[in-house]
């Protein structure tokens, strides 16, 4: 009887250790994915600001990187228990407000796909870029000024990608300061 209790405890401890190792590997994977998306955004920054020549191939590549790391992939990087790993910068709000987190992950994916689709069309006219429109942010912009993902320029969509990333980080990521 005592042997069975010890064997059960050892099995439980072994399973817990294996799960912790799996979570550590998952945290490493998701942190690398986040770095990949950050690098993609940084690579597009000078292009979208007009500081370097427009490079549709680079925009396609960056948008595809973001698309491949967002949506359900991003959601699946945060299974129950994985935010409690020591190296994780994830806030408990991911667990507590999971539907909101998942919606942002899907929104990021949609914007990344739209950015990929808009890459060949290039930048919009001055004033149509990724700058945030105060009226749109406050919900006071006229309906005709609403952001239209189907007709937006690459730089406008890039701005929406950046806002989505920022909202998610502000809400669901531990501040590095």
PDB file of C-alpha atoms in Angstrom:
ATOM      1  CA  UNK A   1       0.000   0.000   0.000  1.00  0.00           C
ATOM      2  CA  UNK A   2       2.787   2.373   0.925  1.00  0.00           C
ATOM      3  CA  UNK A   3       4.615   1.455  -2.279  1.00  0.00           C
ATOM      4  CA  UNK A   4       1.529   2.403  -4.331  1.00  0.00           C
ATOM      5  CA  UNK A   5       1.310   5.799  -2.631  1.00  0.00           C
ATOM      6  CA  UNK A   6       5.006   6.476  -3.296  1.00  0.00           C
ATOM      7  CA  UNK A   7       4.682   5.289  -6.892  1.00  0.00           C
ATOM      8  CA  UNK A   8       1.664   7.560  -7.383  1.00  0.00           C
ATOM      9  CA  UNK A   9       3.507  10.544  -5.951  1.00  0.00           C
ATOM     10  CA  UNK A  10       6.532   9.879  -8.178  1.00  0.00           C
ATOM     11  CA  UNK A  11       4.283   9.580 -11.236  1.00  0.00           C
ATOM     12  CA  UNK A  12       2.526  12.843 -10.390  1.00  0.00           C
ATOM     13  CA  UNK A  13       5.833  14.621  -9.824  1.00  0.00           C
ATOM     14  CA  UNK A  14       7.215  13.268 -13.099  1.00  0.00           C
ATOM     15  CA  UNK A  15       4.109  14.432 -14.990  1.00  0.00           C
ATOM     16  CA  UNK A  16       4.329  17.886 -13.373  1.00  0.00           C
ATOM     17  CA  UNK A  17       8.004  18.193 -14.288  1.00  0.00           C
ATOM     18  CA  UNK A  18       7.293  17.134 -17.880  1.00  0.00           C
ATOM     19  CA  UNK A  19       4.473  19.666 -18.146  1.00  0.00           C
ATOM     20  CA  UNK A  20       6.719  22.427 -16.764  1.00  0.00           C
ATOM     21  CA  UNK A  21       9.377  21.557 -19.354  1.00  0.00           C
ATOM     22  CA  UNK A  22       6.720  21.597 -22.093  1.00  0.00           C
ATOM     23  CA  UNK A  23       5.568  25.044 -20.925  1.00  0.00           C
ATOM     24  CA  UNK A  24       9.144  26.337 -20.867  1.00  0.00           C
ATOM     25  CA  UNK A  25       9.623  25.157 -24.455  1.00  0.00           C
ATOM     26  CA  UNK A  26       6.296  26.725 -25.412  1.00  0.00           C
ATOM     27  CA  UNK A  27       7.239  30.038 -23.782  1.00  0.00           C
ATOM     28  CA  UNK A  28      10.523  29.980 -25.723  1.00  0.00           C
ATOM     29  CA  UNK A  29       8.612  29.291 -28.943  1.00  0.00           C
ATOM     30  CA  UNK A  30       6.079  32.063 -28.378  1.00  0.00           C
ATOM     31  CA  UNK A  31       8.763  34.564 -27.348  1.00  0.00           C
ATOM     32  CA  UNK A  32      10.631  33.774 -30.561  1.00  0.00           C
ATOM     33  CA  UNK A  33       7.394  34.217 -32.497  1.00  0.00           C
ATOM     34  CA  UNK A  34       6.824  37.590 -30.856  1.00  0.00           C
ATOM     35  CA  UNK A  35      10.385  38.619 -31.709  1.00  0.00           C
ATOM     36  CA  UNK A  36       9.792  37.529 -35.309  1.00  0.00           C
ATOM     37  CA  UNK A  37       6.666  39.694 -35.506  1.00  0.00           C
ATOM     38  CA  UNK A  38       8.495  42.623 -33.914  1.00  0.00           C
ATOM     39  CA  UNK A  39      11.323  42.268 -36.414  1.00  0.00           C
ATOM     40  CA  UNK A  40       8.805  42.182 -39.249  1.00  0.00           C
ATOM     41  CA  UNK A  41       7.225  45.419 -38.016  1.00  0.00           C
ATOM     42  CA  UNK A  42      10.638  47.072 -37.627  1.00  0.00           C
ATOM     43  CA  UNK A  43      11.637  46.004 -41.126  1.00  0.00           C
ATOM     44  CA  UNK A  44       8.526  47.631 -42.575  1.00  0.00           C
ATOM     45  CA  UNK A  45       8.760  50.858 -40.556  1.00  0.00           C
ATOM     46  CA  UNK A  46      11.138  52.799 -42.813  1.00  0.00           C
ATOM     47  CA  UNK A  47       9.289  51.533 -45.900  1.00  0.00           C
ATOM     48  CA  UNK A  48       5.914  52.662 -44.563  1.00  0.00           C
ATOM     49  CA  UNK A  49       7.281  56.057 -43.517  1.00  0.00           C
ATOM     50  CA  UNK A  50       8.770  56.609 -46.986  1.00  0.00           C
ATOM     51  CA  UNK A  51      12.299  56.707 -45.565  1.00  0.00           C
ATOM     52  CA  UNK A  52      13.434  53.953 -47.922  1.00  0.00           C
ATOM     53  CA  UNK A  53      12.267  52.851 -51.347  1.00  0.00           C
ATOM     54  CA  UNK A  54       9.018  50.916 -51.325  1.00  0.00           C
ATOM     55  CA  UNK A  55       9.739  47.184 -51.438  1.00  0.00           C
ATOM     56  CA  UNK A  56       6.603  45.114 -52.020  1.00  0.00           C
ATOM     57  CA  UNK A  57       8.518  41.835 -51.596  1.00  0.00           C
ATOM     58  CA  UNK A  58       9.730  42.907 -48.150  1.00  0.00           C
ATOM     59  CA  UNK A  59       6.192  43.933 -47.170  1.00  0.00           C
ATOM     60  CA  UNK A  60       4.830  40.582 -48.385  1.00  0.00           C
ATOM     61  CA  UNK A  61       7.460  38.695 -46.395  1.00  0.00           C
ATOM     62  CA  UNK A  62       6.878  40.697 -43.220  1.00  0.00           C
ATOM     63  CA  UNK A  63       3.081  40.475 -43.498  1.00  0.00           C
ATOM     64  CA  UNK A  64       3.287  36.713 -44.027  1.00  0.00           C
ATOM     65  CA  UNK A  65       5.502  36.376 -40.955  1.00  0.00           C
ATOM     66  CA  UNK A  66       2.939  38.220 -38.859  1.00  0.00           C
ATOM     67  CA  UNK A  67       0.065  36.223 -40.355  1.00  0.00           C
ATOM     68  CA  UNK A  68       1.794  32.926 -39.603  1.00  0.00           C
ATOM     69  CA  UNK A  69       2.332  33.898 -35.956  1.00  0.00           C
ATOM     70  CA  UNK A  70      -1.081  35.429 -35.253  1.00  0.00           C
ATOM     71  CA  UNK A  71      -4.664  34.198 -35.113  1.00  0.00           C
ATOM     72  CA  UNK A  72      -5.105  30.715 -33.689  1.00  0.00           C
ATOM     73  CA  UNK A  73      -1.332  30.169 -33.637  1.00  0.00           C
ATOM     74  CA  UNK A  74      -0.997  33.059 -31.210  1.00  0.00           C
ATOM     75  CA  UNK A  75      -3.941  31.896 -29.106  1.00  0.00           C
ATOM     76  CA  UNK A  76      -2.528  28.367 -28.932  1.00  0.00           C
ATOM     77  CA  UNK A  77       0.768  29.715 -27.575  1.00  0.00           C
ATOM     78  CA  UNK A  78      -1.042  30.543 -24.319  1.00  0.00           C
ATOM     79  CA  UNK A  79      -2.645  27.343 -22.992  1.00  0.00           C
ATOM     80  CA  UNK A  80      -3.848  27.200 -19.404  1.00  0.00           C
ATOM     81  CA  UNK A  81      -0.886  27.203 -17.023  1.00  0.00           C
ATOM     82  CA  UNK A  82       1.683  28.526 -19.480  1.00  0.00           C
ATOM     83  CA  UNK A  83       1.540  32.139 -18.310  1.00  0.00           C
ATOM     84  CA  UNK A  84       2.762  31.111 -14.865  1.00  0.00           C
ATOM     85  CA  UNK A  85       6.188  30.077 -16.187  1.00  0.00           C
ATOM     86  CA  UNK A  86       8.965  32.245 -14.723  1.00  0.00           C
ATOM     87  CA  UNK A  87      10.238  33.676 -18.024  1.00  0.00           C
ATOM     88  CA  UNK A  88       6.776  34.553 -19.325  1.00  0.00           C
ATOM     89  CA  UNK A  89       5.865  38.222 -19.797  1.00  0.00           C
ATOM     90  CA  UNK A  90       2.188  37.302 -20.090  1.00  0.00           C
ATOM     91  CA  UNK A  91      -0.260  38.824 -17.630  1.00  0.00           C
ATOM     92  CA  UNK A  92      -2.970  36.737 -15.947  1.00  0.00           C
ATOM     93  CA  UNK A  93      -5.451  38.832 -17.927  1.00  0.00           C
ATOM     94  CA  UNK A  94      -4.828  36.491 -20.872  1.00  0.00           C
ATOM     95  CA  UNK A  95      -6.544  33.803 -18.855  1.00  0.00           C
ATOM     96  CA  UNK A  96      -9.125  36.101 -17.273  1.00  0.00           C
ATOM     97  CA  UNK A  97     -10.069  37.900 -20.509  1.00  0.00           C
ATOM     98  CA  UNK A  98      -9.339  35.092 -22.935  1.00  0.00           C
ATOM     99  CA  UNK A  99     -12.055  35.985 -25.463  1.00  0.00           C
ATOM    100  CA  UNK A 100     -10.750  39.553 -25.752  1.00  0.00           C
ATOM    101  CA  UNK A 101      -7.208  38.232 -26.219  1.00  0.00           C
ATOM    102  CA  UNK A 102      -8.363  35.736 -28.848  1.00  0.00           C
ATOM    103  CA  UNK A 103     -10.278  38.472 -30.704  1.00  0.00           C
ATOM    104  CA  UNK A 104      -7.148  40.638 -30.861  1.00  0.00           C
ATOM    105  CA  UNK A 105      -5.105  37.663 -32.103  1.00  0.00           C
ATOM    106  CA  UNK A 106      -7.666  37.050 -34.881  1.00  0.00           C
ATOM    107  CA  UNK A 107      -7.794  40.772 -35.704  1.00  0.00           C
ATOM    108  CA  UNK A 108      -4.004  40.840 -36.032  1.00  0.00           C
ATOM    109  CA  UNK A 109      -4.193  37.861 -38.375  1.00  0.00           C
ATOM    110  CA  UNK A 110      -6.857  39.560 -40.514  1.00  0.00           C
ATOM    111  CA  UNK A 111      -4.810  42.760 -40.728  1.00  0.00           C
ATOM    112  CA  UNK A 112      -1.656  40.822 -41.623  1.00  0.00           C
ATOM    113  CA  UNK A 113      -3.482  39.036 -44.448  1.00  0.00           C
ATOM    114  CA  UNK A 114      -4.881  42.373 -45.665  1.00  0.00           C
ATOM    115  CA  UNK A 115      -1.406  43.904 -45.530  1.00  0.00           C
ATOM    116  CA  UNK A 116      -0.064  41.040 -47.620  1.00  0.00           C
ATOM    117  CA  UNK A 117      -2.876  41.567 -50.142  1.00  0.00           C
ATOM    118  CA  UNK A 118      -2.267  45.339 -50.278  1.00  0.00           C
ATOM    119  CA  UNK A 119       1.522  45.092 -50.549  1.00  0.00           C
ATOM    120  CA  UNK A 120       1.663  45.336 -54.338  1.00  0.00           C
ATOM    121  CA  UNK A 121      -0.482  48.494 -54.357  1.00  0.00           C
ATOM    122  CA  UNK A 122       2.044  50.396 -52.262  1.00  0.00           C
ATOM    123  CA  UNK A 123       1.640  53.388 -50.030  1.00  0.00           C
ATOM    124  CA  UNK A 124      -1.410  55.611 -49.858  1.00  0.00           C
ATOM    125  CA  UNK A 125      -1.548  59.315 -50.502  1.00  0.00           C
ATOM    126  CA  UNK A 126      -0.135  61.603 -47.793  1.00  0.00           C
ATOM    127  CA  UNK A 127      -2.483  61.626 -44.846  1.00  0.00           C
ATOM    128  CA  UNK A 128      -3.802  58.148 -45.620  1.00  0.00           C
ATOM    129  CA  UNK A 129      -0.957  56.318 -43.906  1.00  0.00           C
ATOM    130  CA  UNK A 130      -0.727  54.518 -40.623  1.00  0.00           C
ATOM    131  CA  UNK A 131      -1.274  57.607 -38.488  1.00  0.00           C
ATOM    132  CA  UNK A 132      -4.083  57.185 -35.999  1.00  0.00           C
ATOM    133  CA  UNK A 133      -7.161  59.294 -36.713  1.00  0.00           C
ATOM    134  CA  UNK A 134      -8.396  60.771 -33.432  1.00  0.00           C
ATOM    135  CA  UNK A 135     -12.023  60.747 -34.558  1.00  0.00           C
ATOM    136  CA  UNK A 136     -11.833  57.082 -35.494  1.00  0.00           C
ATOM    137  CA  UNK A 137     -10.182  56.204 -32.188  1.00  0.00           C
ATOM    138  CA  UNK A 138     -12.842  58.060 -30.189  1.00  0.00           C
ATOM    139  CA  UNK A 139     -15.680  56.697 -32.272  1.00  0.00           C
ATOM    140  CA  UNK A 140     -16.706  60.192 -33.432  1.00  0.00           C
ATOM    141  CA  UNK A 141     -15.537  59.976 -37.031  1.00  0.00           C
ATOM    142  CA  UNK A 142     -18.255  60.056 -39.688  1.00  0.00           C
ATOM    143  CA  UNK A 143     -19.100  56.632 -41.094  1.00  0.00           C
ATOM    144  CA  UNK A 144     -17.496  57.458 -44.450  1.00  0.00           C
ATOM    145  CA  UNK A 145     -14.166  57.989 -42.662  1.00  0.00           C
ATOM    146  CA  UNK A 146     -14.243  54.548 -41.024  1.00  0.00           C
ATOM    147  CA  UNK A 147     -11.271  52.308 -41.720  1.00  0.00           C
ATOM    148  CA  UNK A 148     -11.992  49.959 -44.624  1.00  0.00           C
ATOM    149  CA  UNK A 149      -9.629  47.018 -44.671  1.00  0.00           C
ATOM    150  CA  UNK A 150     -10.664  46.157 -48.244  1.00  0.00           C
ATOM    151  CA  UNK A 151      -9.560  49.467 -49.749  1.00  0.00           C
ATOM    152  CA  UNK A 152      -6.869  50.639 -47.336  1.00  0.00           C
ATOM    153  CA  UNK A 153      -3.316  51.208 -48.466  1.00  0.00           C
ATOM    154  CA  UNK A 154      -0.448  49.101 -47.161  1.00  0.00           C
ATOM    155  CA  UNK A 155       0.725  51.851 -44.809  1.00  0.00           C
ATOM    156  CA  UNK A 156      -2.773  52.372 -43.410  1.00  0.00           C
ATOM    157  CA  UNK A 157      -3.073  48.653 -42.687  1.00  0.00           C
ATOM    158  CA  UNK A 158       0.436  48.663 -41.208  1.00  0.00           C
ATOM    159  CA  UNK A 159      -0.812  51.335 -38.797  1.00  0.00           C
ATOM    160  CA  UNK A 160      -3.727  49.107 -37.785  1.00  0.00           C
ATOM    161  CA  UNK A 161      -1.350  46.189 -37.237  1.00  0.00           C
ATOM    162  CA  UNK A 162       0.748  48.399 -34.967  1.00  0.00           C
ATOM    163  CA  UNK A 163      -2.299  49.591 -33.013  1.00  0.00           C
ATOM    164  CA  UNK A 164      -3.467  45.996 -32.554  1.00  0.00           C
ATOM    165  CA  UNK A 165      -0.037  44.944 -31.287  1.00  0.00           C
ATOM    166  CA  UNK A 166       0.056  47.931 -28.934  1.00  0.00           C
ATOM    167  CA  UNK A 167      -3.400  47.224 -27.530  1.00  0.00           C
ATOM    168  CA  UNK A 168      -2.502  43.606 -26.891  1.00  0.00           C
ATOM    169  CA  UNK A 169       0.819  44.466 -25.257  1.00  0.00           C
ATOM    170  CA  UNK A 170      -0.723  47.161 -23.069  1.00  0.00           C
ATOM    171  CA  UNK A 171      -3.488  44.844 -21.902  1.00  0.00           C
ATOM    172  CA  UNK A 172      -1.856  41.425 -21.797  1.00  0.00           C
ATOM    173  CA  UNK A 173       1.923  41.844 -21.447  1.00  0.00           C
ATOM    174  CA  UNK A 174       3.970  42.699 -18.373  1.00  0.00           C
ATOM    175  CA  UNK A 175       5.612  46.101 -18.819  1.00  0.00           C
ATOM    176  CA  UNK A 176       9.398  45.822 -19.283  1.00  0.00           C
ATOM    177  CA  UNK A 177      10.101  49.051 -17.355  1.00  0.00           C
TER     178      UNK A 177
END
